Structures are given as structure tokens and as C-alpha cells.
Tab-separated table of C-alpha atoms (C1' of nucleotides) in Angstrom:
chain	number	residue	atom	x	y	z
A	1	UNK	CA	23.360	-46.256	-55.246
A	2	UNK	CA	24.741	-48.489	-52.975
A	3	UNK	CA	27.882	-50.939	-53.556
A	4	UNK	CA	28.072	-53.868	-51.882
A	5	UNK	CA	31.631	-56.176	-51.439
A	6	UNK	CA	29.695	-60.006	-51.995
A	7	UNK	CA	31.879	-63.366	-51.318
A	8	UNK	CA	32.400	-65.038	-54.497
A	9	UNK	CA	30.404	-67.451	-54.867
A	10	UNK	CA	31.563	-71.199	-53.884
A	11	UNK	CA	31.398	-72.929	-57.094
A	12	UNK	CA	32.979	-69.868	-59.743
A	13	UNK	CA	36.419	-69.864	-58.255
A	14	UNK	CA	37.217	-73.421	-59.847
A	15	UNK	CA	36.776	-72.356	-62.726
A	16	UNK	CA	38.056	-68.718	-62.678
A	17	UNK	CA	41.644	-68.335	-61.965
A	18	UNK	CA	41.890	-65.122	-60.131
A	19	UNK	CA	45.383	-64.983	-61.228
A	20	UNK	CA	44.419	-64.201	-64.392
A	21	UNK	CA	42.375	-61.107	-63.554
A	22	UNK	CA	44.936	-58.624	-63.059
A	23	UNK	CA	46.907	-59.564	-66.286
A	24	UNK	CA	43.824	-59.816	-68.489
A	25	UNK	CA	42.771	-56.884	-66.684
A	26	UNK	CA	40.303	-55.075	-69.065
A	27	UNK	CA	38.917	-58.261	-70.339
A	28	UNK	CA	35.249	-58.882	-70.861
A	29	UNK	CA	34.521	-61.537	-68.253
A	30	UNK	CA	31.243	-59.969	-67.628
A	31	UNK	CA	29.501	-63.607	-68.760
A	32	UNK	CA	30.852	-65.321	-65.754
A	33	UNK	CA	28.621	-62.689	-63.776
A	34	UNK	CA	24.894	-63.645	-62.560
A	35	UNK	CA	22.533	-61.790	-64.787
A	36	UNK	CA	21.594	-58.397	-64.268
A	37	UNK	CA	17.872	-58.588	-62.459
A	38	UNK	CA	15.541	-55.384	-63.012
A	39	UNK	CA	12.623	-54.647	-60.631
A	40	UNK	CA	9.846	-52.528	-61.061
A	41	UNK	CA	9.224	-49.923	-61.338
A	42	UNK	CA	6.383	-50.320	-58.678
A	43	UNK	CA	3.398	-48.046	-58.255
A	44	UNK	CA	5.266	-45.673	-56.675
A	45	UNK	CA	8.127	-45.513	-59.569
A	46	UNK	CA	10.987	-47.329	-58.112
A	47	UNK	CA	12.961	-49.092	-60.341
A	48	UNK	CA	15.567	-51.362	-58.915
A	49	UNK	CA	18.594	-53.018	-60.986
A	50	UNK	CA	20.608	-54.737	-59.640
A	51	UNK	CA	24.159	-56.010	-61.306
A	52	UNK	CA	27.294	-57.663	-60.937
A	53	UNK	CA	30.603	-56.375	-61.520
A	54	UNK	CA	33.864	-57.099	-61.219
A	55	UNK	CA	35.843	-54.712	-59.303
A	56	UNK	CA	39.770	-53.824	-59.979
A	57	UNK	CA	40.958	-55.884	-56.933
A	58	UNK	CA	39.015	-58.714	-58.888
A	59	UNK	CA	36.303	-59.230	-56.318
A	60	UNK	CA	32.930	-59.323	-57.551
A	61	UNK	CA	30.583	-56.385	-56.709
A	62	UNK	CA	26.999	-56.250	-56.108
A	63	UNK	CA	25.528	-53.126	-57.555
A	64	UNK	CA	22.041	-51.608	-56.789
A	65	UNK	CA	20.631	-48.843	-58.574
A	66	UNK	CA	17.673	-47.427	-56.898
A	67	UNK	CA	15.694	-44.814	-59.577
A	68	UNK	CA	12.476	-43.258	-59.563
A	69	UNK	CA	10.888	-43.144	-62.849
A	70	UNK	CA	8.132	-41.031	-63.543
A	71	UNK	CA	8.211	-39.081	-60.983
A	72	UNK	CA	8.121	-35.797	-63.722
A	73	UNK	CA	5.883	-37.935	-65.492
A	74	UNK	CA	3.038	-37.915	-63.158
A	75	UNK	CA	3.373	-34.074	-62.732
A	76	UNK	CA	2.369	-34.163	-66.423
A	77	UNK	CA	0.893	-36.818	-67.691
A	78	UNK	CA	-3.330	-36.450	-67.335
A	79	UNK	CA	-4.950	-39.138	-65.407
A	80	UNK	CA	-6.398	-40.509	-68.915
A	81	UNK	CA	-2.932	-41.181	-69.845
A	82	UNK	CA	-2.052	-42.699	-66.973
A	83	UNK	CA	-4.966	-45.035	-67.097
A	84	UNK	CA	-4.183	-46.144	-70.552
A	85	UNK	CA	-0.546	-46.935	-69.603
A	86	UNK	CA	-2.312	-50.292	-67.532
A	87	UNK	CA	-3.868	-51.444	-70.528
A	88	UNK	CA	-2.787	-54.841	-71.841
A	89	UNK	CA	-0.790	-54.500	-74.869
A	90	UNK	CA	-1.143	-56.098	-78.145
A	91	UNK	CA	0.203	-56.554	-81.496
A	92	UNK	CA	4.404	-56.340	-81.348
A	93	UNK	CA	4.209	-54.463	-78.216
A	94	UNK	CA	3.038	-57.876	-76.032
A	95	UNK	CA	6.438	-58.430	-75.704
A	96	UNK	CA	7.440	-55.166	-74.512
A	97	UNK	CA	8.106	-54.300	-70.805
A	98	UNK	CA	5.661	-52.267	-68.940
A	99	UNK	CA	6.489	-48.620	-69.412
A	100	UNK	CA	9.998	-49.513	-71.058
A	101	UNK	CA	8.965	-47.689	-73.950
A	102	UNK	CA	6.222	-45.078	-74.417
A	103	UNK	CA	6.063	-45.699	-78.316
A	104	UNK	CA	7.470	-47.858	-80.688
A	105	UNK	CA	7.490	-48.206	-84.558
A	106	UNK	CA	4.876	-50.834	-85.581
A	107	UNK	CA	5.783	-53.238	-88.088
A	108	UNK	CA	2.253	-54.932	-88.236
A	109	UNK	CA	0.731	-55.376	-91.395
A	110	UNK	CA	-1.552	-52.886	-92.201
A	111	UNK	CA	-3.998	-53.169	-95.215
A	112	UNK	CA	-5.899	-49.636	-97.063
A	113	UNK	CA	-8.540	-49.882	-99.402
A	114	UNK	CA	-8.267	-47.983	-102.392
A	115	UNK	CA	-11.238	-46.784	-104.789
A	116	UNK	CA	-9.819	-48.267	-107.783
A	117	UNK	CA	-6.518	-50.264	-108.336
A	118	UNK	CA	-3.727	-47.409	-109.149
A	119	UNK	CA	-3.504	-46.541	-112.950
A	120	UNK	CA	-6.447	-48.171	-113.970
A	121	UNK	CA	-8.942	-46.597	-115.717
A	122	UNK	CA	-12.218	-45.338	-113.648
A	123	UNK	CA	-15.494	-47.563	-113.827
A	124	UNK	CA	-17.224	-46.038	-116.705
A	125	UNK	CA	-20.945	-45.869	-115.937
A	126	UNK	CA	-22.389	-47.505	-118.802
A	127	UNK	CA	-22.978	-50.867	-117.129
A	128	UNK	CA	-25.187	-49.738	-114.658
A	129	UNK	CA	-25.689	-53.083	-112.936
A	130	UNK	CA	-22.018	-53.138	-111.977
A	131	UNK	CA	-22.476	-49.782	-110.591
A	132	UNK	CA	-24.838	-50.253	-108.845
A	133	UNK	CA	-23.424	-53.282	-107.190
A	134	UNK	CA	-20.435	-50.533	-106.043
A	135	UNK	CA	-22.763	-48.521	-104.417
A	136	UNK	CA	-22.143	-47.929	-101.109
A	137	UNK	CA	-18.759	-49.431	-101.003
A	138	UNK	CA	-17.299	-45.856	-100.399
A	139	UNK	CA	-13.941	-44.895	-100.838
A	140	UNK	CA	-12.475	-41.148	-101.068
A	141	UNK	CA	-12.417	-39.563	-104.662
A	142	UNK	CA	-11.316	-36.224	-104.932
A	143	UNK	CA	-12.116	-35.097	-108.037
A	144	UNK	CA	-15.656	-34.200	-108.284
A	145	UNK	CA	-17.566	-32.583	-111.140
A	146	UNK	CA	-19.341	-29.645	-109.692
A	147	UNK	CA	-21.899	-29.900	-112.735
A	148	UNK	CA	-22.948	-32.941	-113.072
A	149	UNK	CA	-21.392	-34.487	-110.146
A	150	UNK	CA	-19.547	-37.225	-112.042
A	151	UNK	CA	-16.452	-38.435	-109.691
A	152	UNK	CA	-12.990	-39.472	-110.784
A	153	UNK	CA	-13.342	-38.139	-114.635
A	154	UNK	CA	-12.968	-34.591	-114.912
A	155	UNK	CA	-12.997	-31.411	-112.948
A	156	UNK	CA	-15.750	-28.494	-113.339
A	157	UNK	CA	-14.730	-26.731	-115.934
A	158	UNK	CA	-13.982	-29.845	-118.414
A	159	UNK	CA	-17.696	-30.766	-117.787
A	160	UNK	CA	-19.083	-32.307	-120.926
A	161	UNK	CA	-22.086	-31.119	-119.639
A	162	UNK	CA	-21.422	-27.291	-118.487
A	163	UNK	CA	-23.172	-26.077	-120.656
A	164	UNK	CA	-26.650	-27.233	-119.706
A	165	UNK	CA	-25.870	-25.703	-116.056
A	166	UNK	CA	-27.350	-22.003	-115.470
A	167	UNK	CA	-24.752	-19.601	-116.458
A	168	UNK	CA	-24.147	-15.950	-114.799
A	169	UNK	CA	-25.693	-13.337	-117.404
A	170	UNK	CA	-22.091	-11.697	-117.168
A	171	UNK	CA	-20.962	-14.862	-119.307
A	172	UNK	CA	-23.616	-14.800	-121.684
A	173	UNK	CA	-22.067	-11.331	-123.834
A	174	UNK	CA	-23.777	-13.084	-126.918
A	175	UNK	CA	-22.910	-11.231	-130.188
A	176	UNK	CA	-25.300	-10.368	-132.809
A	177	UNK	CA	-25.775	-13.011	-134.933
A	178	UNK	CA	-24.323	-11.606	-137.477
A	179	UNK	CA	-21.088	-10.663	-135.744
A	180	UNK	CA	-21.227	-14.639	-134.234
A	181	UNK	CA	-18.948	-15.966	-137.590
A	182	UNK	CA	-16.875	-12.525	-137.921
A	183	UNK	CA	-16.272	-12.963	-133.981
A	184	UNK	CA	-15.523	-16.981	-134.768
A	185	UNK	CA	-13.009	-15.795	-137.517
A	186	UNK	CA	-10.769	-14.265	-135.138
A	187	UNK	CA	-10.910	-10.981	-136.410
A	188	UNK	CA	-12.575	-9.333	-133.684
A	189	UNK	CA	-10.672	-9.292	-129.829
A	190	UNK	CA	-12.218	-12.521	-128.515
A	191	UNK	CA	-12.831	-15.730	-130.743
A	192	UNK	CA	-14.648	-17.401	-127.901
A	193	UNK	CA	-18.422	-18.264	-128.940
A	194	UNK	CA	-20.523	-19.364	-126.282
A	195	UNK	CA	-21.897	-22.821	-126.591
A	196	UNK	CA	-25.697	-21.686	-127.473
A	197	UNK	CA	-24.345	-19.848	-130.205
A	198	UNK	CA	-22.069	-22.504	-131.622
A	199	UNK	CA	-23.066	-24.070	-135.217
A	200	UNK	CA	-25.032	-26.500	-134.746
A	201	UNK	CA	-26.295	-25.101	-131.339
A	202	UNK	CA	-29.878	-26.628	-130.133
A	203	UNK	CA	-32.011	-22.716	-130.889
A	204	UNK	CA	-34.217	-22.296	-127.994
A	205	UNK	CA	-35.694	-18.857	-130.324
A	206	UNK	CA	-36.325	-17.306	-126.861
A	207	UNK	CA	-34.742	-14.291	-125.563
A	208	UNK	CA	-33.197	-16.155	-122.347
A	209	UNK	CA	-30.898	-18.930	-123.659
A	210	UNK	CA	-30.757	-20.435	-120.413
A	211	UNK	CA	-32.428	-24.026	-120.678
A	212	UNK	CA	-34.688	-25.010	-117.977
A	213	UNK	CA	-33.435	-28.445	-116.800
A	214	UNK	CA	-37.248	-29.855	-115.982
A	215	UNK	CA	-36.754	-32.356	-118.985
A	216	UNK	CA	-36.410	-36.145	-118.421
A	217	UNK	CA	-37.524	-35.342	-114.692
A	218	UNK	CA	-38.378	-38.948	-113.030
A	219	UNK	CA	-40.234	-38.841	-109.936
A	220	UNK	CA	-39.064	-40.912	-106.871
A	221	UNK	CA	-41.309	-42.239	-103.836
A	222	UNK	CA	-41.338	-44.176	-101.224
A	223	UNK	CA	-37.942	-42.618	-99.695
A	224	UNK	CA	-37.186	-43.283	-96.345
A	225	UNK	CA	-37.390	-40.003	-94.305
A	226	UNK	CA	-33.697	-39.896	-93.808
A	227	UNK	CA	-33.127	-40.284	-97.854
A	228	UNK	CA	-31.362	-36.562	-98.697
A	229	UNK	CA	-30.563	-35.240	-102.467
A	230	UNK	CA	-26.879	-36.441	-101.671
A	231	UNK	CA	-28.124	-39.982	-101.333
A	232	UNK	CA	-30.286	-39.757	-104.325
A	233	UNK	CA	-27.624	-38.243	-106.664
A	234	UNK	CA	-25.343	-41.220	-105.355
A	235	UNK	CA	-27.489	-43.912	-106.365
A	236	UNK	CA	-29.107	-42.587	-109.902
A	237	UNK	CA	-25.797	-41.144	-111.138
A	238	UNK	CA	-24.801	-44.244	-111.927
A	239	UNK	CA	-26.840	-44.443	-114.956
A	240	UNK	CA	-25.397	-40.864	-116.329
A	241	UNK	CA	-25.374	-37.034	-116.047
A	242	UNK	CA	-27.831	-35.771	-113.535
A	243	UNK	CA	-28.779	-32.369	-114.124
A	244	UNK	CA	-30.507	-31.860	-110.609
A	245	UNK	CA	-32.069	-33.334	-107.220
A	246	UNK	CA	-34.606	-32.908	-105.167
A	247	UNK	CA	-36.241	-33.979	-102.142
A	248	UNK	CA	-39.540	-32.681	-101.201
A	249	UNK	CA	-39.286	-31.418	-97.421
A	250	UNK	CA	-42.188	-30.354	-95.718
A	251	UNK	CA	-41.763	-26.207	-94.403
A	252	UNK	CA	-42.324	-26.950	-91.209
A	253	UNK	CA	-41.272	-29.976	-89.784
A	254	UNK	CA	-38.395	-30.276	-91.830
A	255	UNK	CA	-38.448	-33.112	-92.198
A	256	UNK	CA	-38.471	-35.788	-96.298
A	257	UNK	CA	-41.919	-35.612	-97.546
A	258	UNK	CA	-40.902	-39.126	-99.159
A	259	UNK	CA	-40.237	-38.363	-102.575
A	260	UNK	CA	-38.625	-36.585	-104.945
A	261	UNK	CA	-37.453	-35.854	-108.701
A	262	UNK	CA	-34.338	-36.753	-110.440
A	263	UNK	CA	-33.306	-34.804	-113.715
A	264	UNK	CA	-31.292	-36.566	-116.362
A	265	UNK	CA	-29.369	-34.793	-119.482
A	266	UNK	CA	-30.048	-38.217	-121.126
A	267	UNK	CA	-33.915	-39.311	-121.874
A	268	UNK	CA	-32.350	-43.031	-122.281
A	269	UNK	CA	-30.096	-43.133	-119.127
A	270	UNK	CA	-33.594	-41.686	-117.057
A	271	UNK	CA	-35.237	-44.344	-118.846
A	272	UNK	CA	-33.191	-47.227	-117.659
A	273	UNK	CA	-32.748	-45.383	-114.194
A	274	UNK	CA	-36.207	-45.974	-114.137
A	275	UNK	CA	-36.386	-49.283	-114.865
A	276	UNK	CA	-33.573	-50.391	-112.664
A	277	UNK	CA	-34.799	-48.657	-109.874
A	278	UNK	CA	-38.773	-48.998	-109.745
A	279	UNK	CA	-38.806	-51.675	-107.068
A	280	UNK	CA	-35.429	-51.559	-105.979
A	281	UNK	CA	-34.685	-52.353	-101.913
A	282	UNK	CA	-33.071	-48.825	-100.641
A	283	UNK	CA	-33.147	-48.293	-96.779
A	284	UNK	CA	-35.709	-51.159	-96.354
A	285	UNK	CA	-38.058	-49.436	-98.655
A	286	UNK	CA	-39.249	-50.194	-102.222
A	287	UNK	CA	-38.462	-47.446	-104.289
A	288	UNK	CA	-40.776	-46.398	-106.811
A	289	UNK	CA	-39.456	-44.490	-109.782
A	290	UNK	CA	-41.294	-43.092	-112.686
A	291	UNK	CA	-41.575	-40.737	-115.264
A	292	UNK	CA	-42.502	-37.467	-113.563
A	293	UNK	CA	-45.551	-35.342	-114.851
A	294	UNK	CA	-44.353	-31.996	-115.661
A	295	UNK	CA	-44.612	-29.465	-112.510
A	296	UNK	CA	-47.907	-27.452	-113.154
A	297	UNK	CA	-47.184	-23.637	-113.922
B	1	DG	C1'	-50.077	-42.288	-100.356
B	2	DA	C1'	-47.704	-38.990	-102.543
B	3	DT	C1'	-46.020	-34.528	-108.222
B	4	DG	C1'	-40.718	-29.844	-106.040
B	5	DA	C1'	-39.350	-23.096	-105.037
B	6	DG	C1'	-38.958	-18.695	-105.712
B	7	DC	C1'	-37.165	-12.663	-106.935
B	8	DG	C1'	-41.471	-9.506	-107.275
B	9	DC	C1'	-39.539	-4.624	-111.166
DNA sequence: GATGAGCGC
């Protein structure tokens, strides 16, 4: 820092009466000084201000501080960072001096997409034109069914659909029948009846009450290699419950085989998967969907 | 153009 004693200059003395100083001594005449000037900081991180001031004999003082900035900074800072600081700015920071600020709060306008418009109710997929039409369009849900794969509506275990999934033999303890309405009573220690043996309960008659999901299978070709069961569920899930994908892969390359099969709970919602789909443009292929023959075996 | 996997008593 150095101070330097400066003549007054010619023209401020007429209007300043010196006289004055000493009794208004204390007083902000700080406006009748020449602006403060800041230069730099140059490439090698010297800043210099220089300012006026007014000193207590009333002379005006020229004051240069001489400070080098970043000189810690460029022990740290990687050369990345260092590159980025010559970058032109944008948005609110235009204005901003070079390297007066490392950060600053932005107050630009900043626009999210949401799925769905908060509170409303989700899109139900009964309309499966409008669906459709959403496809693609993205946007995070978090709830997903697990089951049947159905976002936004329910979690796993409030699947309509659960029970149609493969259960784990521990979960199928199923009772006699004639113990099923005693158990249902509530007189025995559990009242819970599993679904198969609920009144009313579709009787398979076999021995394994597990249902094999091949029914309402529709068969899908023409995929593009790159088409995975992901993309498949995503675009025929609009039209209701799917009980299970699949993409044919070949064993050894690895790589889509072109098609593959599409299982529906619903025989009607396969049905008009089928014919919204057969022809439709998916990854510059013509899809063609149809009712699958049933697998031999 | 094309019709899916697999445990192994």
C-alpha cells in the first residue's frame, strides 16, 4: 500500500471551502472525490484499486492498494477449473465482474416438467389412443406395481392382479376344503383364505393352483433388434394388465430374434392391443401383432 | 421371415 499526498485538483477548491473541513470534520464528503477505479486482477493476480480520500489535514489522498488474488487459488484450483473461469458468462451473471464472485444465486426462470399436474387424478388406461399418444413423453413415477407393472396407481401388494402372479408354495398353506369356511369363520388362528380358495374362486381341479399365465398370449414381430421386454411392456401396458414379456434372444449372439409375446390378464384389452398395434410405426418398423398360437409342449 | 425356457427327483 502506498499513500500518495496529490494537489487538489484546480477546479474543486471553488466549490469546497476548506474551511469547512475541520469543523464538519467527520462529514461524508466522500462524493466530491473522483471515483474509486479497480484494475485487474491481471493474469498474474494483481488487483489494483485505487481511491481517494480525504485526509485529517483536509488534503486529498491518493490511495493504491496493490493485492494478489488467487494466488492460494491456483495452488488449488485444477487446471479444468481454471479454464472454465475464462468462459463467457451468461444468464444474470453477464453483468458480473470477472472472478468477483465464484457463485451466485440464480434468479432465472427455470421451468420442470411434471408427469401429471399435482392432485389430479392419474391417466386411467382405458382410452388407449390417448395413451398411446403419451408414450414416450417420459417423466419419473415412483410408484410402480411390481405385478403387473401398472405406474402411479398402487404399490405391489394392493395389486388387483396379485393373485394371478406365481406365488411361493410357503404362501399357499391351503386348508382342507372343509376346514376353508370353519377357517373363514374366524374360529380357527388365521381367517386369511387365499384367493384360489375364496367363494367364488375360478377351480383349476388340479393339484398345483398356480395358473400358468400362457392365456391371451399375442405374438409380436418385426421388432427392431434393440426392442427389449422393458420397451414392450411400456408400449402394450397401455391397454391393461400385462401378465408377462418376452423377447426371443438368440443363445448365442445375444442379440433380439425380432419378436416376441405379450400376455394379457384381459382377452379384450389383448384384443384391442392387437388391433391398435398390428401396423403400428415403432423404431421405424411396422409392428405386427397377433394372436399367438399356443407354445407347443 | 419369424411362434419363447427350464429344474431333472
Amino acid at each position: 500500500m502506498a499513500i500518495d499526498k496529490t494537489d487538489p485538483s484546480p477546479q474543486q477548491p471553488s466549490k469546497l471551502r476548506w474551511g469547512e473541513l475541520d469543523e464538519d470534520d467527520g462529514e461524508d464528503l466522500d462524493f466530491l472525490l473522483p471515483p474509486k477505479q479497480v484494475h485487474g486482477p491481471d493474469e498474474n493476480g494483481i488487483k489494483r484499486v485505487i481511491e481517494y480520500k480525504f485526509n485529517e489535514d483536509g488534503n486529498r489522498v491518493k490511495i493504491t492498494t496493490t493485492t494478489r488474488v488467487r494466488k492460494l487459488a491456483k495452488a488449488r484450483v485444477s487446471k479444468r477449473a481454471m479454464e472454465r473461469r475464462g468462459w463467457a458468462k451468461f444468464g444474470d451473471a453477464v453483468h458480473e465482474d470477472v472472478g468477483s464472485r465464484l457463485t451466485m444465486v440464480s434468479t432465472e426462470e427455470i421451468l420442470l416438467e411434471r408427469p401429471r399436474a399435482p392432485g389430479s387424478k392419474p391417466e386411467e388406461p382405458k382410452v388407449a389412443g390417448d395413451s398411446l399418444a403419451q408414450l414416450g413423453k417420459g417423466g419419473a413415477i415412483l410408484m410402480v406395481c411390481r405385478t403387473c407393472g401398472k405406474k402411479g396407481d398402487h404399490w405391489t401388494s394392493r395389486c388387483p392382479y396379485k393373485d394371478l402372479a406365481p406365488q411361493t408354495e410357503a404362501f399357499v398353506d391351503k386348508p382342507a376344503a372343509s376346514e376353508t369356511s370353519a377357517a373363514a369363520a374366524g374360529s380357527g388362528k388365521s381367517t386369511y383364505v387365499p384367493p384360489s380358495m375364496r367363494a367364488g374362486a375360478e377351480r383349476t381341479g388340479g393339484s398345483d393352483m398356480r395358473r400358468r399365465n400362457d392365456e391371451n398370449s399375442v405374438r409380436v414381430t418385426n421388432l427392431s433388434e434393440d426392442t427389449r421386454e422393458p420397451d414392450l411392456l411400456e408400449l402394450f401396458r397401455t391397454f391393461g394388465p400385462v401378465t408377462r414379456v418376452y423377447v426371443a434372444i438368440d443363445q448365442k449372439t445375444g442379440v433380439s430374434r425380432g419378436f416376441g409375446f405379450v400376455n394379457f390378464v384381459n382377452r379384450e384389452d389383448a384384443q384391442r392391443a392387437i388391433n391398435k398395434l398390428n401396423g403400428y410405426g415403432y423404431d421405424n418398423l411396422i409392428l405386427r401383432v397377433e394372436w399367438a398360437t399356443p407354445r407347443a409342449n
